[in-house]
Coordinates of N, CA, C and O in Angstrom, one line a residue:
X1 N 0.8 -1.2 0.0 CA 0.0 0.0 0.0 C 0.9 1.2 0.0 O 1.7 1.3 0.9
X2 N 0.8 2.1 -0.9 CA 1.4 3.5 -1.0 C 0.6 4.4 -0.9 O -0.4 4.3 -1.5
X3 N 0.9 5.5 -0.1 CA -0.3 6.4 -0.3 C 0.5 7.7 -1.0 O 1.7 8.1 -1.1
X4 N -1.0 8.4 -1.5 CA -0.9 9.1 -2.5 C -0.9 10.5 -1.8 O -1.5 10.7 -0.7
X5 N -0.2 11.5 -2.5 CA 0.3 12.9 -1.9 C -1.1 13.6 -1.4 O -1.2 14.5 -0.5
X6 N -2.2 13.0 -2.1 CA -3.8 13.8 -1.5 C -4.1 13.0 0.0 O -4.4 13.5 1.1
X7 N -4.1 11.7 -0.2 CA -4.3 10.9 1.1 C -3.1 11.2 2.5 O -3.5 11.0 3.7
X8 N -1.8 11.7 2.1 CA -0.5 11.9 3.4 C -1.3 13.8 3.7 O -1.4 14.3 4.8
X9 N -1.6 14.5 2.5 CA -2.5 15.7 3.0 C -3.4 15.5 3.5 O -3.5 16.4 4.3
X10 N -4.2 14.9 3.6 CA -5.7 14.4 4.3 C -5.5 14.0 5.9 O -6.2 14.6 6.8
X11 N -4.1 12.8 6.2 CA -3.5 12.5 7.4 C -3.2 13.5 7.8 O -3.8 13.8 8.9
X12 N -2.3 14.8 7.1 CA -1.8 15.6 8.2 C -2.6 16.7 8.6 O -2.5 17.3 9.7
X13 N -3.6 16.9 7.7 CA -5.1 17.9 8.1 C -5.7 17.1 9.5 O -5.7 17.5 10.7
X14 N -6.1 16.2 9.0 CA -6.4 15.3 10.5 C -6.1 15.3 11.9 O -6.7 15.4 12.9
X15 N -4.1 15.2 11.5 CA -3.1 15.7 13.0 C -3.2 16.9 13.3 O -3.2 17.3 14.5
X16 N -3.4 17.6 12.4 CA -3.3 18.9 12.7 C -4.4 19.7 13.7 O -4.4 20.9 13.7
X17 N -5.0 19.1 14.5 CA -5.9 19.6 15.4 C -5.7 18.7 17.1 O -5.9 17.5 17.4
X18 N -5.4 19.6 17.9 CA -5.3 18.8 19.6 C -6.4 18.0 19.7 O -6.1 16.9 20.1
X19 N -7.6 18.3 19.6 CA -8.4 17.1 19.8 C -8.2 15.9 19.4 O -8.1 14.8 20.1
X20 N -8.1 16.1 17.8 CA -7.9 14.6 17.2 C -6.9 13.9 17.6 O -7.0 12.7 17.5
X21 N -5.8 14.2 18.0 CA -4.8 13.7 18.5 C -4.9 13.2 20.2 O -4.0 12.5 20.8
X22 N -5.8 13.6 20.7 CA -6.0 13.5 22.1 C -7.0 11.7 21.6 O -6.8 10.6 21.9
X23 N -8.1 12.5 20.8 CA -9.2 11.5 20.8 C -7.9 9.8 20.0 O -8.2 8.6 20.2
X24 N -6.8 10.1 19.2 CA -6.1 9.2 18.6 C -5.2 8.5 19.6 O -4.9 7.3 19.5
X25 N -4.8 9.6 21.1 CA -4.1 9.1 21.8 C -4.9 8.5 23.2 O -4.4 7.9 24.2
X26 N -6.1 8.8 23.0 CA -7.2 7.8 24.2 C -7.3 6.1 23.7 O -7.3 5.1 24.5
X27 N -7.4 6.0 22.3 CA -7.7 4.9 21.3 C -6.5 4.0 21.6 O -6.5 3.0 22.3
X28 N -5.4 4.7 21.1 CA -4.0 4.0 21.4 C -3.9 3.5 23.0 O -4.2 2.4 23.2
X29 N -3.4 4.5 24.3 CA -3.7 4.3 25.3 C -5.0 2.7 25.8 O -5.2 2.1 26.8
X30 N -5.5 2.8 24.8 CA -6.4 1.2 24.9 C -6.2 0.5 24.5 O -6.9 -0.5 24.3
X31 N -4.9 0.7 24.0 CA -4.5 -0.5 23.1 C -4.6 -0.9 21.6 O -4.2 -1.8 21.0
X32 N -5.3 0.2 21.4 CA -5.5 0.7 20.1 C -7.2 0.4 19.6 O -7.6 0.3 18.4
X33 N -7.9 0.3 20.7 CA -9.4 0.3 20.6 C -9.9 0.7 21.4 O -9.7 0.1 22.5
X34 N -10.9 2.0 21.4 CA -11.5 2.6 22.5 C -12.9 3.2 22.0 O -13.3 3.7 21.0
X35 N -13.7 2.9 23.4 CA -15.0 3.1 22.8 C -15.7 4.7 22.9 O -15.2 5.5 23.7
X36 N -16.7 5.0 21.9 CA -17.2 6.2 21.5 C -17.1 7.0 22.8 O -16.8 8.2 22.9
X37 N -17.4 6.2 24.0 CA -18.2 6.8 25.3 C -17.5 7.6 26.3 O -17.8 8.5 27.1
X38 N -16.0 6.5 25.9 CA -15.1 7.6 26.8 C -14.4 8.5 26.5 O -13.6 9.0 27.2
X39 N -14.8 9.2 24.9 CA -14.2 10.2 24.4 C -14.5 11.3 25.3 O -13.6 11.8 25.9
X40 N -15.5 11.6 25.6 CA -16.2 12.6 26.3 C -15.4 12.7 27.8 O -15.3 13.7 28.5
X41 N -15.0 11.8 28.1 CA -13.8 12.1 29.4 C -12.9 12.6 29.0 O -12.5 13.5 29.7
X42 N -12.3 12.3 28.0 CA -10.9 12.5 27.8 C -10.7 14.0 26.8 O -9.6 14.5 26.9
X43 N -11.6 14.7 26.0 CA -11.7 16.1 25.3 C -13.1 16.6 25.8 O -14.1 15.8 25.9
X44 N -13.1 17.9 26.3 CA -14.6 18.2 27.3 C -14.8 18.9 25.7 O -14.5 20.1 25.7
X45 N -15.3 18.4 24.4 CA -16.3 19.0 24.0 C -17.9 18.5 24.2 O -18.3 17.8 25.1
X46 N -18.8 19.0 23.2 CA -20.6 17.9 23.3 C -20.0 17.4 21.9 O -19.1 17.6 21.1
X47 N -21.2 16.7 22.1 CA -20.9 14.7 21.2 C -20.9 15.6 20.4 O -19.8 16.0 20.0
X48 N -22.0 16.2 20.0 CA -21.4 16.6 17.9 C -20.3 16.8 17.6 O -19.8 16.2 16.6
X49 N -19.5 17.6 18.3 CA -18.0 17.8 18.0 C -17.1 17.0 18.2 O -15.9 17.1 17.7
X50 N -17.7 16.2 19.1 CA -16.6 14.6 19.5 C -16.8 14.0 17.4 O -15.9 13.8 16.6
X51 N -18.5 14.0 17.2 CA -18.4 13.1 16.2 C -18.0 13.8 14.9 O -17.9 13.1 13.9
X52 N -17.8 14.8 14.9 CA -17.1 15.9 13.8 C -15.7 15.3 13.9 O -15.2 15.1 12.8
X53 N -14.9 15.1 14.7 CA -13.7 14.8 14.8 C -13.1 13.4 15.0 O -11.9 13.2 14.8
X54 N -14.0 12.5 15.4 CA -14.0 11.1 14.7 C -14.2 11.0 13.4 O -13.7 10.1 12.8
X55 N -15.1 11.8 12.8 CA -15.4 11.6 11.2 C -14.4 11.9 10.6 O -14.2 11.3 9.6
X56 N -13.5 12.8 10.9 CA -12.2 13.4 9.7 C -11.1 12.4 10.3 O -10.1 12.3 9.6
X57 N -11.2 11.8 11.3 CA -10.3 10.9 11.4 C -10.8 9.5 10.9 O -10.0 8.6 11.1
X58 N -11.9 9.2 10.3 CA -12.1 7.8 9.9 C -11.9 8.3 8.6 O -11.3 7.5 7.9
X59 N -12.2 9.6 7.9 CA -11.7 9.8 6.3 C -10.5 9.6 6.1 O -10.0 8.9 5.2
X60 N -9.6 10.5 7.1 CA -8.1 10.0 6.9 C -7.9 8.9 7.0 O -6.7 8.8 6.6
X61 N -8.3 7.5 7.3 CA -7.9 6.5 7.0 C -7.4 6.1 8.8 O -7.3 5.1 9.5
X62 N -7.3 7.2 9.1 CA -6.3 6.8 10.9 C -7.6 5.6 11.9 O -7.4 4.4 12.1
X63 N -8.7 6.1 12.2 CA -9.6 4.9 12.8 C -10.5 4.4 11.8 O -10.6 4.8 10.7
X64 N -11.0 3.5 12.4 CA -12.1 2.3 11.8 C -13.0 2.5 12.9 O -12.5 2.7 14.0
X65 N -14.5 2.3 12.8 CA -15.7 2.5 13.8 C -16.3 1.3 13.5 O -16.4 0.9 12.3
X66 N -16.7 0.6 14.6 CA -17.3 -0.7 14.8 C -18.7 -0.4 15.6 O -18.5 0.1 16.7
X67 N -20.1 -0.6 15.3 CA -21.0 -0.7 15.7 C -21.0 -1.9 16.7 O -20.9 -3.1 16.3
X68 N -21.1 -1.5 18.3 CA -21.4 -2.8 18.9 C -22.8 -2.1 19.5 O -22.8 -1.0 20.1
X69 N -24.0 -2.8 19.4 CA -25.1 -2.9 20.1 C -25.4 -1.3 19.8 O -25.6 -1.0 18.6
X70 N -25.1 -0.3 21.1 CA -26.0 0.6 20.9 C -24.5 1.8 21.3 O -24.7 2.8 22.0
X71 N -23.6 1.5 20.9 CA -22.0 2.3 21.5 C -21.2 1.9 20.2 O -21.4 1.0 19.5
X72 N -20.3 2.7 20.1 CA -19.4 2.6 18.7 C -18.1 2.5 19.9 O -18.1 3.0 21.1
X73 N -17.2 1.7 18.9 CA -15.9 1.2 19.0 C -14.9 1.5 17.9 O -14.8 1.0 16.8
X74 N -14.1 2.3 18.4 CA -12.8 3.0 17.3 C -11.9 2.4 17.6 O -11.6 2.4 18.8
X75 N -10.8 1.4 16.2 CA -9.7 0.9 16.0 C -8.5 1.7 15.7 O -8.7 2.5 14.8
X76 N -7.5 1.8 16.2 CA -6.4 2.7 14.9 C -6.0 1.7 14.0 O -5.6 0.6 14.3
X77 N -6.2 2.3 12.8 CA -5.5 1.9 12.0 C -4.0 2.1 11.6 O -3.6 2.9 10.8
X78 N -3.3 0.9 12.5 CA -2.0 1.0 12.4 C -1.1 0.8 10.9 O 0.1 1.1 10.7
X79 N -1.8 0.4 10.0 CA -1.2 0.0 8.4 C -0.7 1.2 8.0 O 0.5 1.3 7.6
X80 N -1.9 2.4 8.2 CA -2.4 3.5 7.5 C -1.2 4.8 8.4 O -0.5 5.6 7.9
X81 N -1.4 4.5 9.8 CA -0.1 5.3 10.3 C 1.0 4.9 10.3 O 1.8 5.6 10.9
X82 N 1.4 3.7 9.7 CA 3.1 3.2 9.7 C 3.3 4.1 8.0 O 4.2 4.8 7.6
X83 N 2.4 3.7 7.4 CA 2.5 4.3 5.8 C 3.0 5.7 6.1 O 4.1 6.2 5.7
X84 N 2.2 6.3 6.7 CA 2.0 7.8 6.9 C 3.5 8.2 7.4 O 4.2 9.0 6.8
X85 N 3.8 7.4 8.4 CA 5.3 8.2 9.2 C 6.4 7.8 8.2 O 7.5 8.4 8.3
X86 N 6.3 6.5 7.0 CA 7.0 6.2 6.2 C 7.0 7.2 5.1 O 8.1 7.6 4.8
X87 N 5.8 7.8 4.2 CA 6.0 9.0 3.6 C 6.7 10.3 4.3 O 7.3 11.2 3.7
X88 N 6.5 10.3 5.5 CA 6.9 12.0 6.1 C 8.5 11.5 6.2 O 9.3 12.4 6.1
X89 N 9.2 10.1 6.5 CA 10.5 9.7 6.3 C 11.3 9.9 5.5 O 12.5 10.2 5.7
X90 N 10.7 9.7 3.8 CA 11.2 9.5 2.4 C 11.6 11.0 1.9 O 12.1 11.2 0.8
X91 N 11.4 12.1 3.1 CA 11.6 13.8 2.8 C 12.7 13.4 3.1 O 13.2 13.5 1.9
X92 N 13.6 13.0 4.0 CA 14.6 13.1 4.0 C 15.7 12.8 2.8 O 16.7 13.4 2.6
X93 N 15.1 11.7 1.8 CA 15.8 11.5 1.2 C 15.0 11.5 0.0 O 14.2 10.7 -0.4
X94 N 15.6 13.1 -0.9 CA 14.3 13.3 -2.3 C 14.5 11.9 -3.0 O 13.4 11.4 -2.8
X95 N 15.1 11.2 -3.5 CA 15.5 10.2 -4.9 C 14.3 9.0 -4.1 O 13.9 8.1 -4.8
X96 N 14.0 9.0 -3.2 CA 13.1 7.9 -2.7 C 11.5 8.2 -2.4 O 10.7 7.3 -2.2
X97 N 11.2 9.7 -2.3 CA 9.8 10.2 -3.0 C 9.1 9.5 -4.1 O 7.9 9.3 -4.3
X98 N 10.1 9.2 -4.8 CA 9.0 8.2 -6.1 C 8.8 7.6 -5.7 O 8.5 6.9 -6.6
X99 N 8.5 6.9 -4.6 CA 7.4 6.2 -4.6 C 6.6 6.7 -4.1 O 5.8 5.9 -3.7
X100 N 6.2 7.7 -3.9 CA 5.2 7.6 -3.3 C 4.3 8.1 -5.0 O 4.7 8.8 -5.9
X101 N 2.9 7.5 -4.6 CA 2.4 8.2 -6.4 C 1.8 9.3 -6.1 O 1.0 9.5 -5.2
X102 N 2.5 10.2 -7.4 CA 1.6 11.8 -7.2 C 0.2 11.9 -7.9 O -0.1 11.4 -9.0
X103 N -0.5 12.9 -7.1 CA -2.1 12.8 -8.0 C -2.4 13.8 -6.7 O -3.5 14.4 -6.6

């Protein structure tokens, strides 16, 4: 899997806000699965904005949401952030940017 110069922009739009990174580092902190319910302990906003900022993180590709019963369950998607810290690596060295595909 390679990701594409619009998809590593999409990740870093994503990071780019303390919440999402709080709500990314409650998820991890569980082991890398944490449920909808304890967001609300860990960032004091109201749910819409909890789910405003789960949603730009499941576009980026960073969680996965699992319906259990009547509570949602967020995975990190570890594939998708090993990819990610491997493109932001490849800066160091321009001749190894091709791979990554541009679009």
């Amino acid at each position: 899997m390679t990701l594409t110069f619009k998809q590593i922009e999409k990740i870093s739009k994503a990071l780019g806000d303390s919440n999402r990174l709080k709500i990314l580092h409650y998820i991890s902190g569980k082991g890398g699965c944490g449920e909808c319910s304890g967001l609300q302990d860990v960032i004091e906003l109201a749910q819409p904005s909890i789910s405003h900022h789960v949603k730009i993180l499941q576009e980026a590709g960073l969680i996965e949401g699992e319906k259990e019963g009547r509570n949602f369950r967020y995975t990190l998607n570890g594939a998708v952030l090993n990819k990610y810290i491997e493109s932001l690596q490849q800066l160091e060295s321009p001749r190894s940017m091709a791979s990554i595909v541009l679009s």
